[in-house]
Short mmCIF file of C-alpha atoms and ligand atoms in Angstrom, two decimals:
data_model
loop_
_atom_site.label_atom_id
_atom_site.label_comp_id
_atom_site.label_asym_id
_atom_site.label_seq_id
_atom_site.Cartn_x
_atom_site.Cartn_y
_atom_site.Cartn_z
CA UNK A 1 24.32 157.62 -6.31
CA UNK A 2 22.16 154.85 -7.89
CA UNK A 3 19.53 153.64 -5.00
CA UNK A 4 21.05 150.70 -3.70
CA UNK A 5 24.56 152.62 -2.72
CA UNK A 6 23.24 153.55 0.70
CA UNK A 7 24.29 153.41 3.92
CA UNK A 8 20.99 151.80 4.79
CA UNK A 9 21.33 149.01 2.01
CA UNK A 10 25.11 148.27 2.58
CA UNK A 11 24.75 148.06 6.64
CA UNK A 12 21.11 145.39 6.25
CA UNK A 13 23.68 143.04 3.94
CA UNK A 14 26.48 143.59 6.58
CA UNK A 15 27.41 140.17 8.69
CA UNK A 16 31.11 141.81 10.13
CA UNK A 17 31.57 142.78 13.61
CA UNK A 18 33.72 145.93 12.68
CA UNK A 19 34.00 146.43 8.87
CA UNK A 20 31.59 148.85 7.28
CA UNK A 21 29.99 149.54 10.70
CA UNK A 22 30.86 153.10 10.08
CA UNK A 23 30.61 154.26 6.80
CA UNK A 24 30.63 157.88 4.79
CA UNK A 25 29.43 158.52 1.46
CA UNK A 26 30.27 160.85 -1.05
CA UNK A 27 29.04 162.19 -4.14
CA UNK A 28 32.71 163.41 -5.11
CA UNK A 29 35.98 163.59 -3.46
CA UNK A 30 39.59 163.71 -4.27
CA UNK A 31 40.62 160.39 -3.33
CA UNK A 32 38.75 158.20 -0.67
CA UNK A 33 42.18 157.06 0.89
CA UNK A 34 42.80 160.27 1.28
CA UNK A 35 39.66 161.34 3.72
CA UNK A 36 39.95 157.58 5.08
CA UNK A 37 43.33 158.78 5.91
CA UNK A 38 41.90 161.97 7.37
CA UNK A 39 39.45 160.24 9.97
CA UNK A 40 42.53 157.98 10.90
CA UNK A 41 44.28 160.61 11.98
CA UNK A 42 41.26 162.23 13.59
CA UNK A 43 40.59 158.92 15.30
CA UNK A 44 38.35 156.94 13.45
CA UNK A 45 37.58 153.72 14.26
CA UNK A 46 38.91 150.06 12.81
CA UNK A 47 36.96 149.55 9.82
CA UNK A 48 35.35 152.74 8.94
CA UNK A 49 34.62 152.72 5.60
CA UNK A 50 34.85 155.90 3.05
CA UNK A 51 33.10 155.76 -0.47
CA UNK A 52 32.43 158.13 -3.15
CA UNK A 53 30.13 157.97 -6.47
CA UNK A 54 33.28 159.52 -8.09
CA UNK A 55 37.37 160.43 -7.41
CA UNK A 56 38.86 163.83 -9.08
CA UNK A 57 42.37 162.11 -8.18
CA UNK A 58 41.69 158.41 -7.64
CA UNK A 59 44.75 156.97 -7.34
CA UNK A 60 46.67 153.78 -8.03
CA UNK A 61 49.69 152.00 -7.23
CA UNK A 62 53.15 153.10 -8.40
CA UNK A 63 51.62 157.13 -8.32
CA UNK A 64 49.26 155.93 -11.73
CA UNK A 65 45.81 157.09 -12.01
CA UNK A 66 43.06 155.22 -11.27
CA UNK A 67 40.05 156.02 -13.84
CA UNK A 68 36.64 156.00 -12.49
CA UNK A 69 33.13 156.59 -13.99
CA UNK A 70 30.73 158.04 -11.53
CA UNK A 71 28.38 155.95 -10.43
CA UNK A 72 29.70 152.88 -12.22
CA UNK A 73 32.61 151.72 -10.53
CA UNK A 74 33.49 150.84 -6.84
CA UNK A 75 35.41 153.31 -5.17
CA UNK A 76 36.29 152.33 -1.16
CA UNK A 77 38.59 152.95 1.49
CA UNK A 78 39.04 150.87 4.73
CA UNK A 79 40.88 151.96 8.12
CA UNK A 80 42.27 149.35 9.66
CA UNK A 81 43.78 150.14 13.01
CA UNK A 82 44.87 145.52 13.11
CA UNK A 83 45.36 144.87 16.97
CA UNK A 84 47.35 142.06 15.72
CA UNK A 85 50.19 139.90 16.92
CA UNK A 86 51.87 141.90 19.79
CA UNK A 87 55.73 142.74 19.53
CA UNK A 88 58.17 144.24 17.26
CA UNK A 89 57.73 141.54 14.10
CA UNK A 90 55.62 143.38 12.04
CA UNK A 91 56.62 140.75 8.96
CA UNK A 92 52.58 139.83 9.41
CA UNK A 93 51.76 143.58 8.06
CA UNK A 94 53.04 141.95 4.24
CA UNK A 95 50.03 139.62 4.29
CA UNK A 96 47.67 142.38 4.56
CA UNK A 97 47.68 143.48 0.52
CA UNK A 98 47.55 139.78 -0.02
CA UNK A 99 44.52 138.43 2.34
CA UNK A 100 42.62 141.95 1.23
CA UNK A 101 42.68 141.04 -2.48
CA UNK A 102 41.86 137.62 -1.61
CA UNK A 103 38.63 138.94 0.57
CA UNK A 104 37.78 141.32 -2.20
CA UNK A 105 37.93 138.48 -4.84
CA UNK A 106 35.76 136.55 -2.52
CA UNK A 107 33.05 139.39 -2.09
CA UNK A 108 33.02 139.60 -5.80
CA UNK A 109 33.08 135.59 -6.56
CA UNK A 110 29.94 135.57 -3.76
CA UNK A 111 28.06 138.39 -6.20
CA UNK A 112 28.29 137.86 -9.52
CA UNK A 113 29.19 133.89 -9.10
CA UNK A 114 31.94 134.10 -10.76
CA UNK A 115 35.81 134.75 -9.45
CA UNK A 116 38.48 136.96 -10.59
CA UNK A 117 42.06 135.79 -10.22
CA UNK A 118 44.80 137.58 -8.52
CA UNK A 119 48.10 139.20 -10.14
CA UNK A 120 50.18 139.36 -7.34
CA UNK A 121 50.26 141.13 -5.03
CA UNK A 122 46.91 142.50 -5.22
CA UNK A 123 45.46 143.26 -8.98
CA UNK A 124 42.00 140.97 -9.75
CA UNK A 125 41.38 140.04 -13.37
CA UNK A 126 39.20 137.86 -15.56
CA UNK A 127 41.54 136.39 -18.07
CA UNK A 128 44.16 138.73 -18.58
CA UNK A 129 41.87 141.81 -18.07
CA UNK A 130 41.82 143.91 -14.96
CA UNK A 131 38.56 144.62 -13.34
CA UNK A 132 39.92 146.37 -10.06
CA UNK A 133 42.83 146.83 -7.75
CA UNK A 134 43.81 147.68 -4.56
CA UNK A 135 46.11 150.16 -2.94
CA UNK A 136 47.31 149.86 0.72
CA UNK A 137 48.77 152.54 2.66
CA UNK A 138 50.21 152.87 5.68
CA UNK A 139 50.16 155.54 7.85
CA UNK A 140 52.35 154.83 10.61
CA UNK A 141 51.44 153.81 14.23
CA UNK A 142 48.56 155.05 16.53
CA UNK A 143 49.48 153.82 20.09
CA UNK A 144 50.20 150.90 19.90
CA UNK A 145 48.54 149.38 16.67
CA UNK A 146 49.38 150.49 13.45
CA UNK A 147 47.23 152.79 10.92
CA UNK A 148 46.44 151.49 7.23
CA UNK A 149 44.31 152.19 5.01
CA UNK A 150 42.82 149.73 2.26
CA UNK A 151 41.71 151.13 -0.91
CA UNK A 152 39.59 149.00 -3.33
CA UNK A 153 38.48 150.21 -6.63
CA UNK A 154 36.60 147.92 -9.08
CA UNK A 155 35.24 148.57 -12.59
CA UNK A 156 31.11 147.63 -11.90
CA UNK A 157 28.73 148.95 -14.17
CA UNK A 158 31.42 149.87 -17.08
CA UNK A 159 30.68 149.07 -20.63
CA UNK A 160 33.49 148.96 -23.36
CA UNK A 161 32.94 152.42 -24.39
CA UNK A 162 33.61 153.89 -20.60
CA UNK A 163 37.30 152.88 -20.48
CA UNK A 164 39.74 155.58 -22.61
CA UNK A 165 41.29 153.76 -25.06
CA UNK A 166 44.86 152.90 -23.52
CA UNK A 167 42.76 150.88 -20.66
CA UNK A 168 40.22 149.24 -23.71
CA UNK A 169 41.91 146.32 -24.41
CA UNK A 170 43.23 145.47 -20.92
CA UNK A 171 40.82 146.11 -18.40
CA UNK A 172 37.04 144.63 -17.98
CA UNK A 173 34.07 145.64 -15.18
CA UNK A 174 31.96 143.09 -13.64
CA UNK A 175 28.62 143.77 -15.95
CA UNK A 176 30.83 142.90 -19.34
CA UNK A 177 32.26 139.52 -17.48
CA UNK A 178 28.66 139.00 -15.76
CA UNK A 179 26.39 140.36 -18.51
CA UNK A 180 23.88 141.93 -16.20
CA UNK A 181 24.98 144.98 -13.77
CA UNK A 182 25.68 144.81 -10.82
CA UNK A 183 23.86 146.91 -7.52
CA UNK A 184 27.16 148.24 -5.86
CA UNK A 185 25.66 148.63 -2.36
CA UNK A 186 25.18 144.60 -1.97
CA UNK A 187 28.47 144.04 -3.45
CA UNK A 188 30.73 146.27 -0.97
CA UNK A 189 28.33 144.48 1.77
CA UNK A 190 29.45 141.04 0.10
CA UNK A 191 33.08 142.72 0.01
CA UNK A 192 32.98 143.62 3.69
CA UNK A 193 31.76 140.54 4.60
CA UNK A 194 34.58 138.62 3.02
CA UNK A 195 37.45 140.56 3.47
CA UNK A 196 36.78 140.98 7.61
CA UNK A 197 37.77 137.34 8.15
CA UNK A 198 40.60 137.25 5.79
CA UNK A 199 42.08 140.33 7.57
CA UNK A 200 40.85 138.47 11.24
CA UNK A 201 42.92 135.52 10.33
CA UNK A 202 46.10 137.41 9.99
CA UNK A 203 45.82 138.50 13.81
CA UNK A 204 45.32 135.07 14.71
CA UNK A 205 48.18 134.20 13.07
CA UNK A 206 47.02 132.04 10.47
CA UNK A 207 49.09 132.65 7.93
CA UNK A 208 49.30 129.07 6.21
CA UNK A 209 45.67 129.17 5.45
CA UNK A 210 45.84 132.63 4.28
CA UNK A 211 48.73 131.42 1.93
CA UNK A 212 47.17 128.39 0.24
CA UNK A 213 44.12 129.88 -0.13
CA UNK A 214 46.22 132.81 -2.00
CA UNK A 215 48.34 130.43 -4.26
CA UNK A 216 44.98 129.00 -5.52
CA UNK A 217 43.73 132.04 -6.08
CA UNK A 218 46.75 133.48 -8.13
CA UNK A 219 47.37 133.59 -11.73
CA UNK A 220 50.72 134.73 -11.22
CA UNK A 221 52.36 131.24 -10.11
CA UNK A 222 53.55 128.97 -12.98
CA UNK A 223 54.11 131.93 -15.43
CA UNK A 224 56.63 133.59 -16.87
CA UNK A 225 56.70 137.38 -15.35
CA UNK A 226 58.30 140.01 -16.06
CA UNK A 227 58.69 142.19 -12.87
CA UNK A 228 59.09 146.20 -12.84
CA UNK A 229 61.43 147.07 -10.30
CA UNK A 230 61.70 150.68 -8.19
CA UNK A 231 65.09 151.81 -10.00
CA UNK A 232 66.21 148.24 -10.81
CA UNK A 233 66.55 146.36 -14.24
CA UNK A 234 63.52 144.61 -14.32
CA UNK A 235 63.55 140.80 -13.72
CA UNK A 236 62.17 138.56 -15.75
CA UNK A 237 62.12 134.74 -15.27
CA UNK A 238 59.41 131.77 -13.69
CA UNK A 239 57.01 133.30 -10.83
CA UNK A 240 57.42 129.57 -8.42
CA UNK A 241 55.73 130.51 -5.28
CA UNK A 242 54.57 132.73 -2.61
CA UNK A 243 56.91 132.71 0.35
CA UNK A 244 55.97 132.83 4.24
CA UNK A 245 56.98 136.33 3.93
CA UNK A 246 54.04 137.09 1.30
CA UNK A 247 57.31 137.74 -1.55
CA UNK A 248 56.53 136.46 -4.65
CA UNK A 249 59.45 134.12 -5.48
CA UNK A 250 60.82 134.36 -8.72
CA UNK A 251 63.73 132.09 -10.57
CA UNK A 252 64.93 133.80 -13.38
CA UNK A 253 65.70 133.20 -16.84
CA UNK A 254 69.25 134.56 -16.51
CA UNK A 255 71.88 135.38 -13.87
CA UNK A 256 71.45 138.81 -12.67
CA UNK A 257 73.73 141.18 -10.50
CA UNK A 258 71.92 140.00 -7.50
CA UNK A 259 71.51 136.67 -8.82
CA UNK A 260 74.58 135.24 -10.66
CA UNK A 261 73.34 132.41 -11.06
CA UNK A 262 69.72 130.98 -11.55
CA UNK A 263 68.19 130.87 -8.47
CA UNK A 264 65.26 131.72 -6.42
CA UNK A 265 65.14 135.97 -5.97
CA UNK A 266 61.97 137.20 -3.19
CA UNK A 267 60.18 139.87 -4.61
CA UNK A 268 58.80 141.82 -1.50
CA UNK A 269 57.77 144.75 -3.92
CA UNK A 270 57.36 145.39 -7.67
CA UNK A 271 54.76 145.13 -10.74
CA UNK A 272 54.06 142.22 -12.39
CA UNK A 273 53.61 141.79 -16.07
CA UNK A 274 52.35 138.44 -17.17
CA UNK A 275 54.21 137.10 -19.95
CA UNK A 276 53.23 134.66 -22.70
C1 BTN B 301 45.77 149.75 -8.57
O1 BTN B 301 45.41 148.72 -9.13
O2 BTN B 301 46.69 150.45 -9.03
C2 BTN B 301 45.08 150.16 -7.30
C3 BTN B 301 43.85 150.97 -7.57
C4 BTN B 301 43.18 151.43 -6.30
C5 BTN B 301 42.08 152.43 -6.57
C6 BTN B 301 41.26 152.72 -5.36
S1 BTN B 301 39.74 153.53 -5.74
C7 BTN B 301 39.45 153.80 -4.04
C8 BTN B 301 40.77 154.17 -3.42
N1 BTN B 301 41.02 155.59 -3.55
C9 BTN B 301 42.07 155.86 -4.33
O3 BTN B 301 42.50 157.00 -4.61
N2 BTN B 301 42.61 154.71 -4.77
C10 BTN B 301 41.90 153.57 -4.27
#
């Protein structure tokens, strides 16, 4: 690990209440949402953090891999154990991909000074180029509250050369949008810091902020999309606006089975392509 990924740098930059106040490093693991997954079962508290130098199986949304150089990049995993809103409506639970990538693209914005947009749900880029993602999981209920785990990985320190060659021309790190590297130990703190009151807001039920504070944060809305369906004919049409669900509301260019004729479909899940 390079000297400023310590527990002892991270927690002197820390300003939550709960996130990061436990944390575990590791030189190498499998996946770090799959030991943050571990503790949760073995009782770990809300916001316990897991990070590794490196991931043999790092993965990504939709089952893909998620490539990481050791030392380089920023590989994290979050419990959250949300003692939100009371009751069986668990619609909240949706906003939780979308205020995380919105934290995370605040810690980085409060780093580097400069602020990645969001592909819906939760992919951050610079221009069209990916520089991280996130991958939420949930892992049912404990008591009362239920489990999740966050999982944030962002290309830091990576030059050109460091991505293989199907990610070269589509993904980007912080140092080549930045042009100086980055210490990875202040940026999770700035991370942390950001993301706790994003995820806060959602238990006090403050969705709307949460929402226009998304919108202006997306590069998704206004485009043309095409969106990769599970086991559906992809949709392709106008991505209009984010609704009070968290969907991503598309109206596309032509009727479809479920839509016969042109008009707003929600997509709850799916993967986004921008289109020119
Ligand atoms: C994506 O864009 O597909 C999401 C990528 C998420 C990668 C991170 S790295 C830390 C955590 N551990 C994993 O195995 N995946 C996530």
């Amino acid at each position: 690990m390079d000297r400023s990924y310590s527990a002892a740098v991270i927690s002197a930059s820390l300003t939550t209440q709960r996130l990061g106040r436990t944390i575990h490093l590791f030189d190498r693991v499998d996946s770090t949402n799959s030991i943050a997954a571990r503790l949760g079962q073995e009782g770990a508290p809300h916001g316990t953090v897991v990070s590794a130098d490196d991931q043999t199986s790092g993965r990504g949304r939709r089952g893909r891999p998620w490539h990481t150089v050791p030392g380089q990049s920023l590989c994290v995993s979050i419990l959250l154990r949300p003692d939100c809103p009371a009751g069986t409506d668990r619609s909240w639970l949706a906003w939780i991909p979308l205020a995380a990538a919105l934290g995370v693209a605040e810690g980085i914005a409060s780093s580097i000074s400069r602020s990645p947009q969001l592909k819906w749900p939760n992919d951050l880029l610079f221009g069209s180029k990916k520089v991280g993602g996130l991958l939420c999981e949930s892992l049912g209920t404990s008591g009362q509250a239920p489990l999740l785990v966050v999982g944030i990985g962002i290309n830091v320190n990576l030059a050109a050369q460091d991505f293989p060659d199907d990610l070269r021309t589509t993904a980007t790190s912080l140092t080549l949008e930045c042009g100086r590297s980055v210490d990875r130990g202040p940026l999770l703190a700035a991370i942390l810091n950001r993301l706790e009151p994003r995820l806060d807001a959602i238990c006090r039920s403050e969705l709307d902020s949460i929402r226009q504070d998304y919108r202006r944060a997306c590069a998704t809305l206004g485009r043309r999309v095409r969106v990769e369906l599970q086991e559906r004919v992809p949709l392709e049409g106008m991505a209009s606006d984010i609704a009070d669900s968290g969907a991503l509301l598309i109206v596309p260019d032509a009727p479809t089975a479920t839509s016969p004729t042109p008009r707003v479909v929600e997509v709850l899940a799916g993967d986004v392509v921008h289109l020119r």
